[in-house]
Amino acid sequence: MEKPQDKQDQQEIDATQKPGFLALIVSTFAAAFGVQTDKNRERDFQHGNIYSFIAAGILFTVFFVLGTVFLVKFILAGD
């Protein structure tokens, strides 16, 4: 069983490391929906690569718009 201090130490280590692929995806989704935490936002700005976040944001936007268009077309085709 982990002690509370061990868990806090691990979170501090995670906050100082470069965000990985999964953290990039989670941050992109959280930022898109406006629920990004201050801790993660600070980690992204301090340790992340801006070009990775720009590319992830553009890809998310493209997939979101295309998904919305296809969903609307699918729903309207059911009439």
CSV table of C-alpha atoms in Angstrom, one decimal:
chain,number,residue,atom,x,y,z
A,1,MET,CA,0.0,0.0,0.0
A,2,GLU,CA,1.3,3.4,-1.0
A,3,LYS,CA,1.7,6.1,1.7
A,4,PRO,CA,0.2,9.5,1.0
A,5,GLN,CA,3.7,11.0,0.9
A,6,ASP,CA,4.8,8.5,-1.8
A,7,LYS,CA,1.8,9.4,-3.9
A,8,GLN,CA,2.6,13.1,-3.5
A,9,ASP,CA,6.2,12.6,-4.5
A,10,GLN,CA,5.1,10.7,-7.6
A,11,GLN,CA,2.8,13.5,-8.6
A,12,GLU,CA,5.6,16.0,-8.2
A,13,ILE,CA,7.9,13.9,-10.4
A,14,ASP,CA,5.1,13.6,-13.0
A,15,ALA,CA,4.6,17.4,-13.0
A,16,THR,CA,8.3,18.0,-13.8
A,17,GLN,CA,8.6,15.4,-16.6
A,18,LYS,CA,8.0,16.0,-20.3
A,19,PRO,CA,4.4,15.0,-21.1
A,20,GLY,CA,4.1,11.8,-23.1
A,21,PHE,CA,1.7,10.9,-25.9
A,22,LEU,CA,-1.2,10.0,-23.6
A,23,ALA,CA,-0.7,13.2,-21.6
A,24,LEU,CA,-0.7,15.1,-24.9
A,25,ILE,CA,-4.0,13.5,-25.9
A,26,VAL,CA,-5.6,14.0,-22.5
A,27,SER,CA,-4.5,17.7,-22.4
A,28,THR,CA,-5.8,18.3,-25.9
A,29,PHE,CA,-9.3,16.9,-25.0
A,30,ALA,CA,-9.3,18.7,-21.6
A,31,ALA,CA,-8.3,22.0,-23.2
A,32,ALA,CA,-10.9,21.7,-26.0
A,33,PHE,CA,-13.7,21.2,-23.5
A,34,GLY,CA,-12.4,23.8,-21.1
A,35,VAL,CA,-11.7,21.5,-18.1
A,36,GLN,CA,-7.9,21.5,-18.1
A,37,THR,CA,-6.4,21.7,-14.6
A,38,ASP,CA,-3.9,24.4,-13.7
A,39,LYS,CA,-1.3,21.8,-12.8
A,40,ASN,CA,-1.5,20.1,-16.2
A,41,ARG,CA,-1.6,23.4,-18.0
A,42,GLU,CA,1.6,24.6,-16.3
A,43,ARG,CA,3.3,21.2,-17.0
A,44,ASP,CA,2.3,21.5,-20.6
A,45,PHE,CA,3.6,25.0,-21.0
A,46,GLN,CA,6.9,24.4,-19.1
A,47,HIS,CA,7.8,20.9,-20.3
A,48,GLY,CA,5.8,20.3,-23.5
A,49,ASN,CA,6.7,20.9,-27.1
A,50,ILE,CA,4.4,23.7,-28.5
A,51,TYR,CA,4.4,22.1,-32.0
A,52,SER,CA,3.1,18.8,-30.6
A,53,PHE,CA,0.2,20.6,-29.0
A,54,ILE,CA,-0.5,22.7,-32.1
A,55,ALA,CA,-0.6,19.6,-34.2
A,56,ALA,CA,-2.8,17.7,-31.7
A,57,GLY,CA,-5.2,20.7,-31.6
A,58,ILE,CA,-5.5,20.9,-35.3
A,59,LEU,CA,-6.1,17.2,-35.7
A,60,PHE,CA,-8.7,17.2,-32.9
A,61,THR,CA,-10.5,20.1,-34.6
A,62,VAL,CA,-10.5,18.4,-38.0
A,63,PHE,CA,-11.8,15.1,-36.5
A,64,PHE,CA,-14.4,16.9,-34.4
A,65,VAL,CA,-15.8,18.9,-37.4
A,66,LEU,CA,-15.8,15.8,-39.7
A,67,GLY,CA,-17.4,13.7,-37.0
A,68,THR,CA,-20.1,16.3,-36.4
A,69,VAL,CA,-20.7,16.6,-40.2
A,70,PHE,CA,-21.0,12.8,-40.6
A,71,LEU,CA,-23.3,12.5,-37.5
A,72,VAL,CA,-25.6,15.2,-38.8
A,73,LYS,CA,-25.7,13.6,-42.3
A,74,PHE,CA,-26.5,10.2,-40.7
A,75,ILE,CA,-29.3,11.6,-38.6
A,76,LEU,CA,-30.8,13.6,-41.4
A,77,ALA,CA,-30.6,10.5,-43.8
A,78,GLY,CA,-32.9,8.7,-41.4
A,79,ASP,CA,-35.9,10.9,-42.2
